[in-house]
Amino acid sequence: AQSVTQLGSHVSVSEGALVLLRCNYSSSVPPYLFWYVQYPNQGLQLLLKYTTGATLVKGINGFEAEFKKSETSFHLTKPSAHMSDAAEYFCAVNEGPNSGYALNFGKGTSLLVTP
Amino acid sequence: DVKVTQSSRYLVKRTGEKVFLECVQDMDHENMFWYRQDPGLGLRLIYFSYDVKMKEKGDIPEGYSVSREKKERFSLILESASTNQTSMYLCASSLALGLGVHNEQFFGPGTRLTVL
């Protein structure tokens, strides 16, 4: 079974600083990988996804992530944090056909941005 | 714009009540999912459906059932609500594979259910 590990349940950065949210996965097949963001009292919104091809993926709001097969990682970065980036972030991996292609989510990382 | 709607944002029920959570999508998606979200546990899959009248158990189906009578609607049912079912419930939908997409799921805004 595939699984996702997000290192750090809480990350705090200063406004303007680099954002780095870590995600490692385990998968026996080439994965489809996703990052979602959840603002308070809202559903999840897709930030970006990796399927095939270019390993550096750009998403919305200035975020990007790099798929590193050798490290089984898909870390999310943003060069300069903004106050509006404060939210919960979830990494997810495709579960494959036996689960109807459901997504297996990590436990989430809460990003706090300080002035 | 793609849309997944859930019938209630907030719901308060009493222990033992039968609870219905409704989800509707307007994107003609084949797949629909119900998750529950709890602090520190992330999202956990309760049930999913890949076609009308089809349903499959997810990771935590106990105490829940589902119904999918129409393609656009997927209902989650708590047969006899208990306090440990107090949670945020999220519905999602996606296209079937093979249609040029890669299982991106679209989420509704969630229903925060409190069982007293």
Short mmCIF file of C-alpha atoms in Angstrom, two decimals:
data_model
loop_
_atom_site.label_atom_id
_atom_site.label_comp_id
_atom_site.label_asym_id
_atom_site.label_seq_id
_atom_site.Cartn_x
_atom_site.Cartn_y
_atom_site.Cartn_z
CA ALA A 1 0.00 0.00 0.00
CA GLN A 2 1.07 3.50 -0.66
CA SER A 3 1.68 5.91 2.19
CA VAL A 4 2.60 9.53 2.68
CA THR A 5 4.67 11.11 5.45
CA GLN A 6 4.70 14.83 6.04
CA LEU A 7 7.55 15.88 8.28
CA GLY A 8 6.47 18.52 10.75
CA SER A 9 2.86 18.99 11.74
CA HIS A 10 3.53 22.71 12.26
CA VAL A 11 5.92 24.98 10.37
CA SER A 12 6.45 28.65 11.16
CA VAL A 13 8.16 31.10 8.81
CA SER A 14 8.56 34.85 8.66
CA GLU A 15 6.87 36.82 5.95
CA GLY A 16 9.23 36.95 2.97
CA ALA A 17 11.17 33.83 4.00
CA LEU A 18 11.43 30.57 2.11
CA VAL A 19 8.65 28.06 2.64
CA LEU A 20 9.64 24.37 2.64
CA LEU A 21 7.08 21.69 3.44
CA ARG A 22 8.34 18.14 3.31
CA CYS A 23 6.59 15.11 1.88
CA ASN A 24 7.91 11.58 1.46
CA TYR A 25 5.94 8.74 -0.03
CA SER A 26 6.19 5.02 -0.44
CA SER A 27 4.88 3.42 -3.58
CA SER A 28 5.55 0.26 -5.54
CA VAL A 29 4.41 1.86 -8.77
CA PRO A 30 5.08 5.22 -10.39
CA PRO A 31 3.03 7.59 -8.30
CA TYR A 32 0.74 10.44 -9.05
CA LEU A 33 1.48 13.06 -6.38
CA PHE A 34 -0.53 16.04 -5.25
CA TRP A 35 -0.34 18.99 -2.89
CA TYR A 36 -3.56 20.47 -1.59
CA VAL A 37 -4.13 23.56 0.55
CA GLN A 38 -6.95 24.09 3.03
CA TYR A 39 -7.81 27.54 4.33
CA PRO A 40 -9.76 27.77 7.60
CA ASN A 41 -13.30 26.40 7.36
CA GLN A 42 -12.94 25.53 3.70
CA GLY A 43 -12.50 22.43 1.59
CA LEU A 44 -9.25 21.39 -0.06
CA GLN A 45 -7.93 23.17 -3.13
CA LEU A 46 -5.37 21.69 -5.50
CA LEU A 47 -2.03 23.52 -5.47
CA LEU A 48 -0.16 21.34 -7.94
CA LYS A 49 0.28 17.77 -9.14
CA TYR A 50 2.94 15.52 -10.59
CA THR A 51 1.91 12.84 -13.06
CA THR A 52 4.67 12.25 -15.60
CA GLY A 53 7.29 14.29 -17.42
CA ALA A 54 9.04 17.29 -15.89
CA THR A 55 9.93 16.65 -12.28
CA LEU A 56 9.69 20.30 -11.24
CA VAL A 57 6.06 21.21 -11.08
CA LYS A 58 4.72 24.73 -10.75
CA GLY A 59 1.40 25.41 -9.11
CA ILE A 60 -0.81 28.26 -8.08
CA ASN A 61 0.12 31.13 -5.75
CA GLY A 62 3.85 30.81 -6.52
CA PHE A 63 4.28 27.30 -5.11
CA GLU A 64 6.31 24.59 -6.75
CA ALA A 65 7.38 21.04 -5.93
CA GLU A 66 10.05 18.71 -7.19
CA PHE A 67 9.55 14.98 -7.65
CA LYS A 68 12.72 13.14 -6.65
CA LYS A 69 12.33 9.45 -7.32
CA SER A 70 15.65 8.49 -5.71
CA GLU A 71 14.60 10.17 -2.48
CA THR A 72 10.90 9.29 -2.77
CA SER A 73 10.16 12.90 -2.00
CA PHE A 74 7.84 15.60 -3.25
CA HIS A 75 8.66 18.67 -1.16
CA LEU A 76 6.68 21.88 -1.58
CA THR A 77 8.47 25.23 -1.75
CA LYS A 78 7.76 28.91 -2.20
CA PRO A 79 10.59 31.46 -2.37
CA SER A 80 8.86 34.17 -0.34
CA ALA A 81 6.07 33.56 2.14
CA HIS A 82 3.04 35.81 2.27
CA MET A 83 0.67 36.21 5.17
CA SER A 84 -2.10 34.77 3.01
CA ASP A 85 -0.17 31.48 2.73
CA ALA A 86 -1.10 30.58 6.31
CA ALA A 87 -3.15 27.39 5.93
CA GLU A 88 -3.04 23.62 6.25
CA TYR A 89 -1.17 21.77 3.50
CA PHE A 90 -1.69 18.15 2.53
CA CYS A 91 0.46 15.91 0.38
CA ALA A 92 -1.34 13.00 -1.30
CA VAL A 93 -0.51 10.00 -3.46
CA ASN A 94 -2.70 8.08 -5.85
CA GLU A 95 -3.84 4.78 -4.41
CA GLY A 96 -4.12 2.85 -7.65
CA PRO A 97 -6.99 0.96 -9.30
CA ASN A 98 -8.02 -1.25 -6.38
CA SER A 99 -9.22 1.77 -4.41
CA GLY A 100 -10.96 3.49 -7.27
CA TYR A 101 -7.93 5.70 -7.50
CA ALA A 102 -8.64 7.35 -4.19
CA LEU A 103 -5.94 9.56 -2.73
CA ASN A 104 -3.91 8.62 0.32
CA PHE A 105 -3.26 11.80 2.30
CA GLY A 106 -0.53 12.73 4.69
CA LYS A 107 -1.54 14.04 8.11
CA GLY A 108 -1.04 17.63 7.05
CA THR A 109 1.30 20.50 7.89
CA SER A 110 -0.04 23.71 9.37
CA LEU A 111 1.88 26.71 8.04
CA LEU A 112 2.08 29.80 10.21
CA VAL A 113 3.43 33.02 8.69
CA THR A 114 4.61 35.69 11.11
CA PRO A 115 5.07 39.40 10.31
CA ASP B 1 -16.28 26.53 -12.74
CA VAL B 2 -16.22 23.08 -11.18
CA LYS B 3 -18.47 22.69 -8.22
CA VAL B 4 -18.92 20.23 -5.40
CA THR B 5 -21.54 21.26 -2.90
CA GLN B 6 -22.44 19.79 0.45
CA SER B 7 -25.87 20.18 1.98
CA SER B 8 -24.78 21.71 5.29
CA ARG B 9 -21.70 23.54 6.54
CA TYR B 10 -22.52 22.89 10.19
CA LEU B 11 -24.71 20.20 11.71
CA VAL B 12 -25.52 19.31 15.30
CA LYS B 13 -27.17 15.97 16.05
CA ARG B 14 -27.89 13.83 19.07
CA THR B 15 -26.49 10.40 19.82
CA GLY B 16 -28.54 7.69 18.16
CA GLU B 17 -29.99 9.90 15.44
CA LYS B 18 -29.82 8.89 11.79
CA VAL B 19 -27.81 11.49 9.90
CA PHE B 20 -27.69 12.17 6.17
CA LEU B 21 -24.90 14.16 4.57
CA GLU B 22 -25.50 15.06 0.96
CA CYS B 23 -22.96 15.84 -1.74
CA VAL B 24 -23.66 17.01 -5.28
CA GLN B 25 -21.20 17.61 -8.12
CA ASP B 26 -21.94 19.29 -11.41
CA MET B 27 -18.91 18.07 -13.37
CA ASP B 28 -20.30 14.73 -14.61
CA HIS B 29 -17.59 12.90 -12.65
CA GLU B 30 -17.68 9.14 -12.34
CA ASN B 31 -15.87 8.87 -9.01
CA MET B 32 -17.07 10.27 -5.72
CA PHE B 33 -15.54 10.00 -2.26
CA TRP B 34 -16.33 10.64 1.38
CA TYR B 35 -13.52 11.48 3.80
CA ARG B 36 -13.47 12.48 7.42
CA GLN B 37 -10.87 14.91 8.69
CA ASP B 38 -9.64 14.98 12.27
CA PRO B 39 -6.80 17.03 13.78
CA GLY B 40 -3.50 15.20 13.56
CA LEU B 41 -4.98 12.37 11.49
CA GLY B 42 -5.36 14.07 8.13
CA LEU B 43 -8.06 12.83 5.77
CA ARG B 44 -9.27 9.25 5.99
CA LEU B 45 -11.37 7.59 3.31
CA ILE B 46 -14.75 6.31 4.46
CA TYR B 47 -16.37 5.14 1.20
CA PHE B 48 -16.04 5.76 -2.49
CA SER B 49 -18.15 5.13 -5.55
CA TYR B 50 -17.00 4.75 -9.15
CA ASP B 51 -20.44 4.52 -10.72
CA VAL B 52 -24.12 4.86 -9.97
CA LYS B 53 -25.26 2.27 -7.42
CA MET B 54 -21.66 1.11 -6.94
CA LYS B 55 -19.85 1.59 -3.66
CA GLU B 56 -16.64 0.41 -2.07
CA LYS B 57 -15.42 0.57 1.50
CA GLY B 58 -12.52 2.79 2.32
CA ASP B 59 -10.27 2.68 5.35
CA ILE B 60 -12.85 3.47 8.04
CA PRO B 61 -16.34 2.39 6.90
CA GLU B 62 -17.62 1.19 10.28
CA GLY B 63 -20.69 3.05 11.42
CA TYR B 64 -21.32 4.55 7.98
CA SER B 65 -23.17 3.66 4.81
CA VAL B 66 -23.54 5.43 1.47
CA SER B 67 -25.99 5.78 -1.36
CA ARG B 68 -25.48 6.74 -4.98
CA GLU B 69 -28.73 6.67 -6.90
CA LYS B 70 -27.74 9.36 -9.39
CA LYS B 71 -24.37 10.13 -10.91
CA GLU B 72 -24.18 13.62 -9.47
CA ARG B 73 -25.20 12.79 -5.90
CA PHE B 74 -23.41 10.79 -3.21
CA SER B 75 -24.88 10.54 0.26
CA LEU B 76 -23.20 9.54 3.49
CA ILE B 77 -25.41 8.02 6.16
CA LEU B 78 -24.70 7.64 9.84
CA GLU B 79 -27.18 4.96 10.87
CA SER B 80 -26.95 5.76 14.58
CA ALA B 81 -24.75 8.73 15.29
CA SER B 82 -22.21 8.48 18.09
CA THR B 83 -20.02 11.10 19.73
CA ASN B 84 -16.87 9.63 18.15
CA GLN B 85 -18.32 10.55 14.76
CA THR B 86 -17.99 14.24 15.58
CA SER B 87 -15.71 15.41 12.78
CA MET B 88 -15.33 17.37 9.56
CA TYR B 89 -16.69 15.44 6.58
CA LEU B 90 -15.39 16.18 3.11
CA CYS B 91 -16.85 15.04 -0.16
CA ALA B 92 -14.79 14.89 -3.36
CA SER B 93 -15.22 13.84 -6.97
CA SER B 94 -12.95 12.99 -9.89
CA LEU B 95 -13.09 11.80 -13.45
CA ALA B 96 -12.48 8.14 -14.20
CA LEU B 97 -8.98 7.25 -15.35
CA GLY B 98 -8.40 6.92 -19.05
CA LEU B 99 -9.99 10.22 -19.84
CA GLY B 100 -6.75 12.19 -19.90
CA VAL B 101 -6.77 13.15 -16.27
CA HIS B 102 -4.85 11.87 -13.29
CA ASN B 103 -7.30 11.61 -10.45
CA GLU B 104 -7.28 15.21 -9.40
CA GLN B 105 -10.05 15.35 -6.86
CA PHE B 106 -12.32 18.32 -6.40
CA PHE B 107 -13.53 18.94 -2.89
CA GLY B 108 -16.65 20.39 -1.37
CA PRO B 109 -16.44 22.93 1.48
CA GLY B 110 -17.01 20.30 4.16
CA THR B 111 -19.66 19.63 6.80
CA ARG B 112 -18.65 20.05 10.40
CA LEU B 113 -20.76 17.55 12.31
CA THR B 114 -21.12 17.62 16.08
CA VAL B 115 -22.81 14.70 17.82
CA LEU B 116 -23.95 15.45 21.35
#
